[in-house]
Short mmCIF file of C-alpha atoms and ligand atoms in Angstrom, two decimals:
data_model
loop_
_atom_site.label_atom_id
_atom_site.label_comp_id
_atom_site.label_asym_id
_atom_site.label_seq_id
_atom_site.Cartn_x
_atom_site.Cartn_y
_atom_site.Cartn_z
CA MET W 106 101.72 12.64 -104.78
CA SER W 107 100.82 11.89 -108.82
CA LYS W 108 104.13 10.70 -110.90
CA PHE W 109 103.96 13.97 -113.12
CA LYS W 110 104.35 16.22 -109.89
CA LYS W 111 107.34 14.27 -108.58
CA PHE W 112 109.06 14.83 -112.15
CA THR W 113 108.80 17.98 -111.81
CA GLN W 114 110.05 18.17 -108.63
CA LEU W 115 113.66 16.99 -109.11
CA LYS W 116 114.74 20.12 -109.47
CA LYS W 117 117.05 20.33 -112.62
CA ASN W 118 115.30 23.14 -113.96
CA SER W 119 114.57 26.45 -112.86
CA LYS W 120 110.87 28.02 -111.50
CA GLU W 121 110.39 29.56 -115.08
CA GLU W 122 111.01 26.38 -116.66
CA VAL W 123 108.98 24.34 -114.18
CA ASP W 124 105.89 27.28 -114.84
CA ALA W 125 105.81 27.15 -118.60
CA LEU W 126 105.34 23.21 -118.42
CA TYR W 127 102.13 23.82 -116.58
CA GLU W 128 101.21 26.92 -118.46
CA ILE W 129 101.62 24.96 -121.41
CA LEU W 130 99.76 21.22 -120.47
CA GLY W 131 96.92 23.65 -118.71
CA ILE W 132 97.09 23.01 -115.22
CA ASP W 133 97.23 24.74 -111.94
CA LYS W 134 100.16 23.18 -109.26
CA LYS W 135 98.02 23.42 -106.51
CA ASP W 136 95.59 21.23 -108.67
CA LYS W 137 94.96 17.80 -106.54
CA ASN W 138 94.05 15.44 -109.48
CA ILE W 139 95.99 16.75 -112.33
CA GLU W 140 95.32 13.33 -114.05
CA LYS W 141 91.36 13.83 -113.86
CA ILE W 142 92.08 17.28 -115.46
CA ASN W 143 94.05 16.12 -118.28
CA PRO W 144 93.80 12.88 -119.29
CA ASP W 145 96.58 13.29 -121.07
CA ILE W 146 99.09 13.67 -118.12
CA PRO W 147 100.19 9.96 -117.00
CA ARG W 148 101.47 9.75 -120.45
CA ILE W 149 103.48 12.98 -120.57
CA ALA W 150 104.82 12.06 -117.25
CA GLU W 151 106.70 8.10 -119.24
CA LEU W 152 107.49 10.17 -121.87
CA LEU W 153 109.29 12.54 -118.90
CA GLU W 154 110.97 10.05 -117.44
CA TRP W 155 112.21 8.65 -120.24
CA ASN W 156 113.55 12.09 -121.28
CA ALA W 157 115.47 11.90 -118.45
CA GLU W 158 117.09 8.76 -119.06
CA ILE W 159 117.98 10.45 -122.12
CA GLU W 160 119.75 13.04 -120.77
CA ALA W 161 121.42 10.90 -117.69
CA LEU W 162 122.51 8.82 -120.77
CA GLU W 163 123.63 10.98 -123.10
CA GLU W 164 125.10 13.72 -120.06
CA GLY W 165 125.94 11.41 -117.35
CA LYS W 166 122.78 12.53 -115.62
CA ALA W 167 119.60 13.96 -116.11
CA SER W 168 120.25 17.49 -116.34
CA GLY W 169 116.73 19.43 -117.24
CA HIS W 170 118.18 19.78 -121.03
CA THR W 171 114.60 19.44 -122.67
CA LEU W 172 112.56 21.35 -119.51
CA ARG W 173 114.90 24.24 -121.08
CA VAL W 174 114.81 24.02 -124.48
CA ALA W 175 111.37 23.80 -124.28
CA TYR W 176 111.32 26.91 -122.35
CA LEU W 177 113.81 28.45 -124.33
CA SER W 178 111.68 27.91 -127.57
CA LYS W 179 108.22 28.98 -126.19
CA LYS W 180 110.49 32.59 -125.04
CA MET W 181 111.99 32.78 -128.67
CA ALA W 182 108.22 31.94 -130.00
CA GLU W 183 107.21 34.59 -127.87
CA GLU W 184 109.84 37.13 -128.69
CA LEU W 185 108.52 36.91 -132.35
CA GLY W 186 104.98 37.14 -131.84
CA LEU W 187 103.54 34.03 -133.06
CA ASP W 188 99.95 33.21 -131.47
CA ASP W 189 99.37 31.22 -128.86
CA ASP W 190 98.97 27.84 -130.10
CA GLU W 191 101.70 28.30 -132.55
CA VAL W 192 103.87 28.43 -129.06
CA LYS W 193 102.36 25.90 -127.69
CA ASN W 194 103.29 23.45 -130.86
CA ILE W 195 106.48 24.78 -130.71
CA TYR W 196 106.72 24.04 -126.85
CA LEU W 197 105.17 20.40 -127.12
CA GLY W 198 107.66 19.66 -130.10
CA ALA W 199 110.41 20.52 -128.33
CA LEU W 200 109.68 19.19 -124.64
CA PHE W 201 109.55 15.63 -126.93
CA HIS W 202 112.43 16.56 -129.62
CA ASP W 203 114.81 13.39 -128.26
CA THR W 204 111.97 11.22 -127.04
CA GLY W 205 112.99 8.75 -129.83
CA LYS W 206 116.47 8.16 -128.32
CA HIS W 207 114.65 6.49 -125.98
CA LEU W 208 114.35 3.41 -128.64
CA ILE W 209 118.13 3.61 -129.14
CA SER W 210 120.35 1.60 -127.73
CA PRO W 211 121.92 3.29 -124.33
CA LYS W 212 125.49 1.76 -125.56
CA ILE W 213 125.36 4.60 -128.34
CA LEU W 214 123.57 7.31 -126.16
CA SER W 215 125.95 7.03 -123.84
CA LYS W 216 129.67 6.96 -125.82
CA PRO W 217 132.26 8.52 -124.68
CA GLY W 218 134.11 9.01 -127.70
CA PRO W 219 132.85 10.31 -131.48
CA LEU W 220 129.96 7.81 -132.98
CA THR W 221 130.99 5.26 -135.93
CA ASP W 222 129.10 6.28 -139.35
CA GLU W 223 127.05 3.37 -138.82
CA GLU W 224 126.50 3.94 -135.38
CA TYR W 225 125.58 7.94 -136.02
CA GLU W 226 122.74 6.45 -139.02
CA ILE W 227 121.11 5.17 -135.83
CA VAL W 228 120.93 8.03 -134.00
CA LYS W 229 120.28 10.15 -136.45
CA THR W 230 116.73 7.68 -136.53
CA HIS W 231 115.58 9.71 -132.86
CA VAL W 232 113.70 12.15 -134.93
CA THR W 233 111.51 9.50 -136.93
CA LEU W 234 111.31 7.41 -134.13
CA ALA W 235 109.71 9.88 -131.61
CA ILE W 236 106.48 10.06 -133.41
CA ASP W 237 105.07 6.57 -132.95
CA LEU W 238 105.79 7.37 -128.77
CA VAL W 239 104.10 10.83 -128.32
CA GLU W 240 101.93 10.57 -131.30
CA ASP W 241 99.09 10.40 -129.11
CA VAL W 242 99.87 13.21 -126.68
CA VAL W 243 101.23 15.88 -129.46
CA PRO W 244 99.15 18.02 -132.25
CA VAL W 245 100.37 17.00 -135.78
CA GLU W 246 102.75 20.63 -135.99
CA SER W 247 104.57 19.89 -132.79
CA LEU W 248 105.39 16.35 -134.89
CA ALA W 249 106.25 18.23 -137.74
CA ILE W 250 108.75 20.45 -135.66
CA ILE W 251 110.42 17.00 -134.33
CA ARG W 252 110.69 15.37 -137.70
CA GLY W 253 112.50 18.70 -139.04
CA HIS W 254 114.93 20.10 -136.08
CA HIS W 255 117.82 18.73 -137.41
CA GLU W 256 117.50 20.61 -140.71
CA ARG W 257 120.06 23.43 -141.22
CA MET W 258 119.49 26.52 -143.75
CA ASP W 259 121.56 25.43 -145.74
CA GLY W 260 119.79 21.65 -146.17
CA SER W 261 122.87 20.29 -145.12
CA GLY W 262 120.68 18.51 -142.32
CA TYR W 263 118.50 15.23 -141.55
CA PRO W 264 116.53 13.46 -142.21
CA ASP W 265 115.22 14.76 -145.06
CA GLY W 266 118.34 17.17 -146.54
CA ILE W 267 115.38 20.55 -146.86
CA VAL W 268 115.46 23.84 -145.94
CA PRO W 269 113.81 24.64 -143.09
CA THR W 270 110.61 27.43 -144.08
CA ASN W 271 108.57 25.62 -140.62
CA ILE W 272 109.80 28.99 -137.53
CA GLY W 273 109.21 26.20 -134.98
CA ILE W 274 111.97 24.14 -137.02
CA LYS W 275 114.47 26.55 -137.06
CA ILE W 276 113.64 28.20 -133.44
CA LEU W 277 113.87 24.43 -132.07
CA GLY W 278 117.18 23.99 -133.80
CA LEU W 279 119.19 26.36 -132.71
CA VAL W 280 118.31 26.66 -129.24
CA ASP W 281 119.03 22.53 -129.18
CA SER W 282 122.14 23.09 -130.23
CA TYR W 283 122.61 26.34 -127.64
CA ASP W 284 121.86 24.17 -124.85
CA ALA W 285 124.22 21.56 -126.44
CA MET W 286 126.98 23.71 -126.58
CA THR W 287 126.55 25.27 -123.40
CA SER W 288 125.74 21.98 -121.13
CA ASN W 289 127.95 19.03 -120.18
CA ARG W 290 127.25 15.98 -122.43
CA VAL W 291 129.49 13.25 -122.94
CA TYR W 292 131.62 13.96 -125.69
CA ASN W 293 132.32 17.57 -124.46
CA ILE W 294 132.61 20.21 -122.12
CA PRO W 295 130.14 22.83 -121.74
CA LYS W 296 131.30 26.29 -123.22
CA SER W 297 130.65 29.59 -122.32
CA LYS W 298 127.68 31.70 -123.81
CA ASP W 299 130.21 34.12 -125.23
CA VAL W 300 132.28 31.73 -126.54
CA THR W 301 129.17 29.45 -127.73
CA PHE W 302 127.45 32.40 -129.61
CA GLN W 303 131.06 33.67 -131.46
CA GLU W 304 130.34 29.62 -132.35
CA LEU W 305 126.37 30.43 -133.63
CA GLU W 306 127.70 33.66 -135.51
CA TRP W 307 129.75 31.59 -137.21
CA CYS W 308 127.08 29.17 -138.60
CA THR W 309 124.87 31.65 -140.00
CA VAL W 310 127.93 32.35 -142.52
CA PRO W 311 128.40 30.39 -145.37
CA ARG W 312 131.79 28.09 -145.64
CA GLU W 313 132.98 29.81 -148.83
CA LYS W 314 132.08 33.92 -147.13
CA GLY W 315 134.91 32.37 -144.43
CA GLY W 316 132.16 31.28 -141.76
CA MET W 317 131.30 26.96 -140.46
CA GLY W 318 128.14 27.10 -142.66
CA TYR W 319 125.18 28.32 -143.28
CA LEU W 320 123.26 26.37 -140.48
CA TYR W 321 121.39 28.76 -138.03
CA ASP W 322 119.25 32.14 -139.35
CA PRO W 323 121.01 35.10 -137.71
CA LYS W 324 117.58 36.95 -137.10
CA LEU W 325 116.96 33.81 -134.08
CA VAL W 326 120.72 34.01 -132.84
CA GLU W 327 120.35 37.45 -132.34
CA ILE W 328 117.12 37.03 -130.64
CA LEU W 329 118.10 33.97 -128.47
CA LYS W 330 121.63 35.87 -127.51
CA LYS W 331 119.14 38.81 -126.30
CA ILE W 332 117.02 36.41 -123.95
CA VAL W 333 119.47 34.57 -123.08
CA GLU W 334 121.33 37.50 -121.84
CA GLU W 335 118.04 39.36 -120.42
FE1 FE2 R 44 117.71 15.82 -131.58
#
């Protein structure tokens, strides 16, 4: 069995999440020689293994975070009526959004307490470190989404501190936060969906208006809520 098929059978993700991966990569699960059909598969399998290692460091064990985030981002893009290419670009950006952490010290990624300022600056580099690792297997549009996924609507994010206009960046930033809030991390316990959406809604309101800052697009928060409650 190929390394890729073995990876996707880790059972950390739902059937829908695994099926979406195959669909985006343009391969049939039953095909025996998927590496021949899509020559990028061995490299993608290696990157997915790295994602699993990163999840294990950050969450205690591989949890399926990246495939879940990619699937939910795809659903959001489809709900917004984006075309097939845009959906694919967003999916692949989401699939590799944290892969740059492969180049960051495991000690920092698995640190249980709060990070020092210096450690946080190191973690922040993952958005640009990812580019060199994945540029051979994803389109440039996906690279922009990876670079921007920690930018926020009020310009308070990183690495550029700009207000995102790219819909893929806005979707991935929100979905990544949602999944981090609802799953087990070394630095937090999972929140319920209700509490998570209450917090995400506060994160669409500027501080001067009593919120936690204008971080996410309120329309997207509404769509995400609808999707996860379906
Ligand atoms: Fe990230």
